PDB file of C-alpha atoms in Angstrom:
ATOM      1  CA  PRO A   1       8.738  16.090   7.969  1.00 86.00           C
ATOM      2  CA  TRP A   2      11.353  17.096  10.502  1.00 93.00           C
ATOM      3  CA  ARG A   3      10.803  13.781  12.465  1.00 94.00           C
ATOM      4  CA  ARG A   4      11.038  11.798   9.164  1.00 93.00           C
ATOM      5  CA  ALA A   5      14.108  13.555   8.077  1.00 94.00           C
ATOM      6  CA  ASN A   6      15.768  12.817  11.429  1.00 96.00           C
ATOM      7  CA  ARG A   7      14.651   9.328  11.372  1.00 96.00           C
ATOM      8  CA  ILE A   8      16.122   8.908   7.962  1.00 96.00           C
ATOM      9  CA  ARG A   9      19.302  10.469   8.971  1.00 97.00           C
ATOM     10  CA  GLN A  10      19.507   8.039  12.070  1.00 97.00           C
ATOM     11  CA  LEU A  11      18.710   5.053   9.904  1.00 96.00           C
ATOM     12  CA  LYS A  12      21.719   5.934   7.470  1.00 97.00           C
ATOM     13  CA  LYS A  13      23.965   6.266  10.602  1.00 97.00           C
ATOM     14  CA  ASP A  14      22.885   2.782  11.858  1.00 96.00           C
ATOM     15  CA  ILE A  15      23.554   1.395   8.435  1.00 96.00           C
ATOM     16  CA  ALA A  16      26.870   2.885   8.453  1.00 96.00           C
ATOM     17  CA  VAL A  17      27.787   1.493  11.718  1.00 97.00           C
ATOM     18  CA  ASN A  18      26.205  -1.897  10.931  1.00 95.00           C
ATOM     19  CA  PRO A  19      25.709  -2.595   7.252  1.00 94.00           C
ATOM     20  CA  ALA A  20      24.100  -5.992   8.186  1.00 93.00           C
ATOM     21  CA  ASN A  21      21.077  -4.489   9.845  1.00 93.00           C
ATOM     22  CA  ALA A  22      18.239  -5.508   7.457  1.00 95.00           C
ATOM     23  CA  GLU A  23      15.536  -3.827   9.662  1.00 95.00           C
ATOM     24  CA  SER A  24      17.250  -0.541   9.131  1.00 96.00           C
ATOM     25  CA  TYR A  25      17.290  -1.164   5.325  1.00 96.00           C
ATOM     26  CA  LEU A  26      13.753  -2.097   5.483  1.00 96.00           C
ATOM     27  CA  GLU A  27      12.511   1.060   7.503  1.00 96.00           C
ATOM     28  CA  LEU A  28      14.750   3.278   5.327  1.00 96.00           C
ATOM     29  CA  GLY A  29      13.194   1.678   2.174  1.00 97.00           C
ATOM     30  CA  GLU A  30       9.845   2.305   3.551  1.00 96.00           C
ATOM     31  CA  ALA A  31      10.678   6.006   4.279  1.00 96.00           C
ATOM     32  CA  TYR A  32      11.797   6.553   0.805  1.00 97.00           C
ATOM     33  CA  PHE A  33       8.747   4.688  -0.656  1.00 97.00           C
ATOM     34  CA  ARG A  34       6.378   7.014   1.407  1.00 95.00           C
ATOM     35  CA  GLN A  35       8.266  10.026   0.049  1.00 96.00           C
ATOM     36  CA  GLY A  36       7.830   8.830  -3.474  1.00 96.00           C
ATOM     37  CA  LYS A  37      11.623   8.015  -4.021  1.00 97.00           C
ATOM     38  CA  TYR A  38      10.979   4.728  -5.490  1.00 97.00           C
ATOM     39  CA  GLU A  39      14.566   4.140  -7.045  1.00 97.00           C
ATOM     40  CA  SER A  40      16.087   4.882  -3.483  1.00 96.00           C
ATOM     41  CA  ALA A  41      13.582   2.812  -1.852  1.00 97.00           C
ATOM     42  CA  LEU A  42      14.268   0.025  -4.152  1.00 97.00           C
ATOM     43  CA  ALA A  43      18.045   0.259  -3.527  1.00 95.00           C
ATOM     44  CA  PHE A  44      17.652   0.020   0.135  1.00 96.00           C
ATOM     45  CA  LEU A  45      14.996  -2.740   0.054  1.00 96.00           C
ATOM     46  CA  GLU A  46      17.384  -4.911  -2.302  1.00 95.00           C
ATOM     47  CA  ASN A  47      20.092  -4.616   0.410  1.00 93.00           C
ATOM     48  CA  ALA A  48      17.861  -6.172   2.947  1.00 93.00           C
ATOM     49  CA  SER A  49      16.625  -8.885   0.563  1.00 90.00           C
ATOM     50  CA  GLY A  50      18.826 -11.689   1.939  1.00 86.00           C
ATOM     51  CA  LYS A  51      17.759 -11.496   5.506  1.00 91.00           C
ATOM     52  CA  MET A  52      14.131 -10.316   5.136  1.00 91.00           C
ATOM     53  CA  GLU A  53      12.937 -13.218   2.843  1.00 89.00           C
ATOM     54  CA  GLY A  54       9.420 -14.234   4.009  1.00 90.00           C
ATOM     55  CA  HIS A  55       8.750 -10.673   6.032  1.00 95.00           C
ATOM     56  CA  PRO A  56       5.383  -9.503   4.574  1.00 96.00           C
ATOM     57  CA  LEU A  57       6.250  -5.733   4.769  1.00 96.00           C
ATOM     58  CA  PHE A  58       9.594  -6.376   2.963  1.00 97.00           C
ATOM     59  CA  HIS A  59       7.855  -8.073   0.123  1.00 97.00           C
ATOM     60  CA  PHE A  60       5.158  -5.391  -0.135  1.00 98.00           C
ATOM     61  CA  TYR A  61       7.401  -2.388  -0.212  1.00 97.00           C
ATOM     62  CA  LEU A  62       9.776  -4.284  -2.680  1.00 97.00           C
ATOM     63  CA  GLY A  63       6.991  -5.153  -5.033  1.00 97.00           C
ATOM     64  CA  ALA A  64       5.270  -1.762  -4.721  1.00 98.00           C
ATOM     65  CA  SER A  65       8.764  -0.094  -5.446  1.00 98.00           C
ATOM     66  CA  TYR A  66       9.130  -2.597  -8.356  1.00 98.00           C
ATOM     67  CA  TYR A  67       5.794  -1.518  -9.747  1.00 98.00           C
ATOM     68  CA  ARG A  68       6.345   2.161  -9.435  1.00 97.00           C
ATOM     69  CA  CYS A  69       9.589   1.641 -11.395  1.00 97.00           C
ATOM     70  CA  GLY A  70       7.992  -0.067 -14.120  1.00 97.00           C
ATOM     71  CA  ARG A  71       9.054  -3.601 -13.413  1.00 97.00           C
ATOM     72  CA  ILE A  72       5.358  -4.697 -13.058  1.00 96.00           C
ATOM     73  CA  ASN A  73       5.957  -8.587 -13.185  1.00 96.00           C
ATOM     74  CA  GLU A  74       8.420  -8.460 -10.373  1.00 97.00           C
ATOM     75  CA  GLY A  75       6.250  -6.261  -8.477  1.00 97.00           C
ATOM     76  CA  LYS A  76       3.310  -8.468  -8.766  1.00 97.00           C
ATOM     77  CA  GLU A  77       5.334 -11.540  -7.616  1.00 97.00           C
ATOM     78  CA  GLU A  78       6.648  -9.763  -4.616  1.00 97.00           C
ATOM     79  CA  ILE A  79       3.249  -8.265  -3.685  1.00 97.00           C
ATOM     80  CA  GLU A  80       1.696 -11.852  -3.932  1.00 96.00           C
ATOM     81  CA  LYS A  81       4.395 -13.170  -1.572  1.00 96.00           C
ATOM     82  CA  ALA A  82       3.555 -10.397   0.998  1.00 97.00           C
ATOM     83  CA  ILE A  83      -0.097 -11.343   0.880  1.00 96.00           C
ATOM     84  CA  LYS A  84       0.658 -15.127   1.133  1.00 96.00           C
ATOM     85  CA  ALA A  85       2.768 -14.268   4.190  1.00 95.00           C
ATOM     86  CA  ASN A  86       0.198 -12.082   5.811  1.00 96.00           C
ATOM     87  CA  PRO A  87      -3.108 -11.312   4.112  1.00 95.00           C
ATOM     88  CA  LYS A  88      -3.574  -8.258   6.531  1.00 94.00           C
ATOM     89  CA  VAL A  89      -0.239  -6.556   5.631  1.00 94.00           C
ATOM     90  CA  SER A  90      -0.140  -2.701   5.539  1.00 93.00           C
ATOM     91  CA  LEU A  91      -3.916  -2.492   6.024  1.00 93.00           C
ATOM     92  CA  GLY A  92      -4.874  -3.954   2.646  1.00 94.00           C
ATOM     93  CA  GLU A  93      -2.678  -1.497   0.522  1.00 96.00           C
ATOM     94  CA  PRO A  94      -1.139  -4.429  -1.468  1.00 97.00           C
ATOM     95  CA  TYR A  95      -4.778  -5.334  -2.802  1.00 97.00           C
ATOM     96  CA  VAL A  96      -4.779  -1.905  -4.431  1.00 97.00           C
ATOM     97  CA  TYR A  97      -1.656  -2.511  -6.189  1.00 97.00           C
ATOM     98  CA  LEU A  98      -2.821  -6.077  -7.373  1.00 96.00           C
ATOM     99  CA  LEU A  99      -5.902  -4.537  -8.421  1.00 96.00           C
ATOM    100  CA  ARG A 100      -4.233  -2.025 -10.594  1.00 96.00           C
ATOM    101  CA  ILE A 101      -1.953  -4.711 -12.103  1.00 96.00           C
ATOM    102  CA  TYR A 102      -4.985  -7.015 -12.741  1.00 95.00           C
ATOM    103  CA  LEU A 103      -6.969  -4.291 -14.251  1.00 94.00           C
ATOM    104  CA  GLU A 104      -3.983  -3.138 -16.341  1.00 93.00           C
ATOM    105  CA  GLU A 105      -3.561  -6.842 -17.590  1.00 93.00           C
ATOM    106  CA  GLY A 106      -7.221  -7.349 -18.356  1.00 90.00           C
ATOM    107  CA  GLN A 107      -7.307 -10.408 -15.832  1.00 87.00           C
ATOM    108  CA  PRO A 108     -10.505 -12.373 -15.662  1.00 86.00           C
ATOM    109  CA  GLY A 109     -13.414 -11.303 -13.468  1.00 89.00           C
ATOM    110  CA  GLU A 110     -12.711 -13.912 -10.825  1.00 94.00           C
ATOM    111  CA  LYS A 111      -9.419 -12.644  -9.876  1.00 94.00           C
ATOM    112  CA  ILE A 112     -10.587  -9.146  -9.678  1.00 95.00           C
ATOM    113  CA  LYS A 113     -13.599 -10.274  -7.635  1.00 96.00           C
ATOM    114  CA  HIS A 114     -11.172 -12.282  -5.268  1.00 95.00           C
ATOM    115  CA  VAL A 115      -9.149  -9.023  -4.699  1.00 96.00           C
ATOM    116  CA  PHE A 116     -12.439  -7.031  -4.251  1.00 96.00           C
ATOM    117  CA  ASP A 117     -13.497  -9.353  -1.562  1.00 96.00           C
ATOM    118  CA  ARG A 118     -10.111  -9.276   0.140  1.00 95.00           C
ATOM    119  CA  LEU A 119     -10.058  -5.474   0.113  1.00 95.00           C
ATOM    120  CA  LEU A 120     -13.456  -5.461   1.983  1.00 94.00           C
ATOM    121  CA  LEU A 121     -12.081  -7.793   4.686  1.00 95.00           C
ATOM    122  CA  TYR A 122      -8.618  -6.158   5.284  1.00 95.00           C
ATOM    123  CA  GLY A 123      -8.857  -2.530   3.978  1.00 93.00           C
ATOM    124  CA  SER A 124      -8.765   0.823   5.681  1.00 95.00           C
ATOM    125  CA  PRO A 125     -10.713   3.950   4.584  1.00 96.00           C
ATOM    126  CA  ARG A 126      -7.697   5.128   2.661  1.00 96.00           C
ATOM    127  CA  VAL A 127      -7.316   1.780   0.799  1.00 97.00           C
ATOM    128  CA  PHE A 128     -11.167   1.599   0.147  1.00 97.00           C
ATOM    129  CA  TYR A 129     -10.944   5.147  -1.445  1.00 98.00           C
ATOM    130  CA  GLU A 130      -7.925   4.380  -3.613  1.00 97.00           C
ATOM    131  CA  ALA A 131      -9.587   1.165  -4.770  1.00 97.00           C
ATOM    132  CA  GLY A 132     -12.828   2.690  -5.476  1.00 97.00           C
ATOM    133  CA  ARG A 133     -10.848   5.137  -7.739  1.00 97.00           C
ATOM    134  CA  GLN A 134      -9.320   2.255  -9.650  1.00 96.00           C
ATOM    135  CA  PHE A 135     -12.715   0.733 -10.262  1.00 96.00           C
ATOM    136  CA  LEU A 136     -14.134   3.977 -11.210  1.00 95.00           C
ATOM    137  CA  SER A 137     -11.375   4.540 -13.890  1.00 94.00           C
ATOM    138  CA  ALA A 138     -12.233   1.018 -15.265  1.00 94.00           C
ATOM    139  CA  ASN A 139     -15.884   1.994 -15.415  1.00 94.00           C
ATOM    140  CA  ASP A 140     -16.958  -0.459 -12.755  1.00 94.00           C
ATOM    141  CA  ARG A 141     -19.230   1.921 -10.960  1.00 95.00           C
ATOM    142  CA  GLU A 142     -21.009  -0.639  -8.797  1.00 96.00           C
ATOM    143  CA  ARG A 143     -17.876  -1.796  -6.988  1.00 96.00           C
ATOM    144  CA  ALA A 144     -16.574   1.782  -6.956  1.00 96.00           C
ATOM    145  CA  ARG A 145     -19.627   2.968  -5.244  1.00 97.00           C
ATOM    146  CA  ARG A 146     -19.558   0.217  -2.720  1.00 97.00           C
ATOM    147  CA  LEU A 147     -15.912   0.924  -1.796  1.00 97.00           C
ATOM    148  CA  PHE A 148     -16.763   4.631  -1.596  1.00 97.00           C
ATOM    149  CA  GLN A 149     -19.623   3.596   0.851  1.00 97.00           C
ATOM    150  CA  GLU A 150     -17.213   1.356   2.768  1.00 97.00           C
ATOM    151  CA  THR A 151     -14.800   4.326   3.047  1.00 97.00           C
ATOM    152  CA  ILE A 152     -17.494   6.469   4.671  1.00 97.00           C
ATOM    153  CA  GLU A 153     -18.733   3.737   7.027  1.00 96.00           C
ATOM    154  CA  SER A 154     -15.295   2.867   8.232  1.00 96.00           C
ATOM    155  CA  TYR A 155     -14.544   6.639   8.932  1.00 96.00           C
ATOM    156  CA  GLU A 156     -17.762   7.001  10.886  1.00 95.00           C
ATOM    157  CA  ALA A 157     -16.684   3.824  12.957  1.00 95.00           C
ATOM    158  CA  CYS A 158     -13.338   5.347  13.709  1.00 93.00           C
ATOM    159  CA  ARG A 159     -12.959   7.327  16.898  1.00 91.00           C
ATOM    160  CA  GLY A 160     -10.357  10.115  18.040  1.00 89.00           C
ATOM    161  CA  SER A 161      -7.136  10.624  16.112  1.00 91.00           C
ATOM    162  CA  LEU A 162      -8.033   7.692  13.468  1.00 92.00           C
ATOM    163  CA  ARG A 163     -11.079   9.824  12.675  1.00 94.00           C
ATOM    164  CA  ARG A 164      -8.758  12.841  11.966  1.00 94.00           C
ATOM    165  CA  LYS A 165      -6.462  10.658  10.055  1.00 94.00           C
ATOM    166  CA  TYR A 166      -9.135   9.218   7.633  1.00 96.00           C
ATOM    167  CA  ARG A 167     -11.362  12.325   7.441  1.00 96.00           C
ATOM    168  CA  ARG A 168      -9.658  13.176   3.910  1.00 96.00           C
ATOM    169  CA  TRP A 169     -10.678   9.934   2.382  1.00 97.00           C
ATOM    170  CA  ALA A 170     -14.128  10.134   3.690  1.00 96.00           C
ATOM    171  CA  VAL A 171     -14.605  13.654   2.201  1.00 97.00           C
ATOM    172  CA  LEU A 172     -13.164  12.432  -1.051  1.00 97.00           C
ATOM    173  CA  ALA A 173     -15.271   9.425  -1.093  1.00 97.00           C
ATOM    174  CA  LYS A 174     -18.520  11.457  -0.703  1.00 96.00           C
ATOM    175  CA  GLY A 175     -17.449  13.747  -3.547  1.00 95.00           C
ATOM    176  CA  SER A 176     -16.779  10.748  -5.772  1.00 93.00           C
ATOM    177  CA  MET A 177     -20.180   9.251  -5.126  1.00 86.00           C
ATOM    178  CA  SER A 178     -22.009  12.259  -6.609  1.00 73.00           C
TER     179      SER A 178
END
C-alpha cells in the first residue's frame, strides 16, 4: 500500500508536469482500477484515449471500468478491442469480464464456449478461479469444476514467488470443488 500510494503520487506529479503523458494516465487509471475506484480510473483512462488507441491494456482497463460503472455495452466493446489487439492481455482477465457479460445477456452457447476455450489458453490461476465462480453462479457445474481443477493444476506447476502469489486461488478452488 505504501509503494502504491507513492507511485500514485508520483504519477500525479508527472501528469501535472506533462499533461500529454498518456502512459502516466494509463498507469494511474490502472492503479485506481485495482483499488476499486472505478470512476476515478475511468476519468484518467478517458484522458489517455486519444494517444492510446489500439493499446490492449488501455482498452481492457477502460472496458472493465465502464462495466464496473454500469456502462456494460461500452465496456463490452472496449474489452473486445483489447482481446482483438492482444488475446493474451492481462493474463486472460478480459475473458472473465466477457463471460460475465455474456452470461448476463443470455448469449448463445457457442459464444460462451469460445470464451471458455480462450480462458483455458490464456488464463492464470486467479482468472481460472474467477471464471469458475461465474460458471458456478450460472449453474454450469461441469465447466466450473474444470476451471477449478485448472486453477489447482496451474498453481502446482508454479514455482517460488508465483506459487505464493497464487496459493489463495488454489485453496479457494479446492474449497469450491467440494
